[in-house]
Amino acid sequence: MLPGLKAGFTLDARLEADSEQLMWLGLCELRVMNDRRWPWLLLVPQRPGAEEIHDMTPLDQAMLTFETNMVAQALKKSTGCTKINTGALGNIVRQLHIHVIARSEGDPGWPGPVWGHGLREPYQRSDLRRFAETIKAAL
C-alpha cells in the first residue's frame, strides 16, 4: 500500500481525470487541477464515503482545516495572488474535496467564479512540474 493511502479509499474518476497528484499530506492527497488559467489545488481527504465535512470525525475535521490553511498560505505565498478562493461544492463530484484557488484582478473570469468559465486550458508538462515544485517548496 502506498504511504498515505487509506484502506477502501478510491479517488473519484473525474477528480483523477481533471487533476494531477502533487503529494500526500497527513489526511489529504494534494492535487493540482490541470487548468493553467488559475493556480488551483485540490485537497482530497482519504476517507471512504466522505461527502461532507460533517461526515468526518472531529479530529479529521480539524486536520482538514489545518491542511487547507497550510495549502492556502503556500499558494498565496508562491503566487502573490490577491485572493484565495476556498470551496467544497460537491454538486457534481460527491466525493469530499476542497478547492483552493489563487485569484487576482484581471485573471480569466475575475471577479466571478472559476466554475463554468470558458474551456479548460491544460498545462504543458514542464509548466505543471514547475508549478508543483513551487508549491512543494512553499509547503
Coordinates of C-alpha atoms in Angstrom, one line a residue, residues 46-116:
Q46 CA -8.6 9.9 2.2
R47 CA -11.8 8.8 3.9
P48 CA -14.1 6.3 2.1
G49 CA -17.6 7.6 1.7
A50 CA -17.0 11.1 2.9
E51 CA -19.2 13.6 1.0
E52 CA -19.5 16.4 3.5
I53 CA -17.1 17.8 6.1
H54 CA -19.6 16.9 8.8
D55 CA -19.3 13.3 7.7
M56 CA -15.8 13.2 9.2
T57 CA -14.8 12.8 12.8
P58 CA -14.0 16.0 14.8
L59 CA -10.3 15.1 14.6
D60 CA -10.4 14.7 10.8
Q61 CA -12.3 18.0 10.5
A62 CA -9.6 19.7 12.5
M63 CA -6.9 18.1 10.4
L64 CA -8.7 19.1 7.2
T65 CA -8.9 22.7 8.4
F66 CA -5.2 22.7 9.2
E67 CA -4.2 21.2 5.9
T68 CA -6.5 23.6 3.9
N69 CA -5.0 26.6 5.7
M70 CA -1.4 25.3 5.1
V71 CA -2.1 24.8 1.4
A72 CA -3.8 28.2 1.1
Q73 CA -0.9 30.0 2.7
A74 CA 1.6 28.2 0.5
L75 CA -0.5 29.1 -2.7
K76 CA -0.8 32.7 -1.7
K77 CA 3.0 32.9 -0.9
S78 CA 4.0 31.3 -4.1
T79 CA 1.7 33.2 -6.5
G80 CA 1.4 36.6 -4.8
C81 CA -2.3 36.5 -5.7
T82 CA -4.9 39.0 -4.5
K83 CA -7.4 36.5 -3.0
I84 CA -7.6 32.8 -2.2
N85 CA -10.9 31.1 -3.0
T86 CA -11.7 28.0 -1.0
G87 CA -14.7 25.8 -1.5
A88 CA -16.2 22.4 -1.1
L89 CA -19.1 22.2 -3.5
G90 CA -19.7 18.6 -4.4
N91 CA -22.7 19.2 -6.6
I92 CA -21.2 17.2 -9.5
V93 CA -18.4 15.1 -7.8
R94 CA -19.9 14.0 -4.5
Q95 CA -16.6 12.8 -3.0
L96 CA -15.4 15.3 -0.5
H97 CA -12.7 17.5 -1.9
I98 CA -11.6 21.1 -1.2
H99 CA -10.7 23.6 -3.9
V100 CA -8.1 26.1 -3.1
I101 CA -7.7 28.6 -6.0
A102 CA -5.4 31.7 -6.4
R103 CA -7.2 34.6 -7.9
S104 CA -6.1 38.1 -8.9
E105 CA -7.7 41.1 -10.6
G106 CA -7.5 40.6 -14.4
D107 CA -7.4 36.8 -14.3
P108 CA -9.9 35.0 -16.6
G109 CA -13.3 35.4 -15.1
W110 CA -12.4 37.8 -12.3
P111 CA -14.3 38.5 -10.1
G112 CA -16.7 35.7 -10.9
P113 CA -16.2 32.0 -10.0
V114 CA -13.8 29.8 -11.9
W115 CA -16.5 27.1 -12.5
G116 CA -18.2 27.2 -15.9

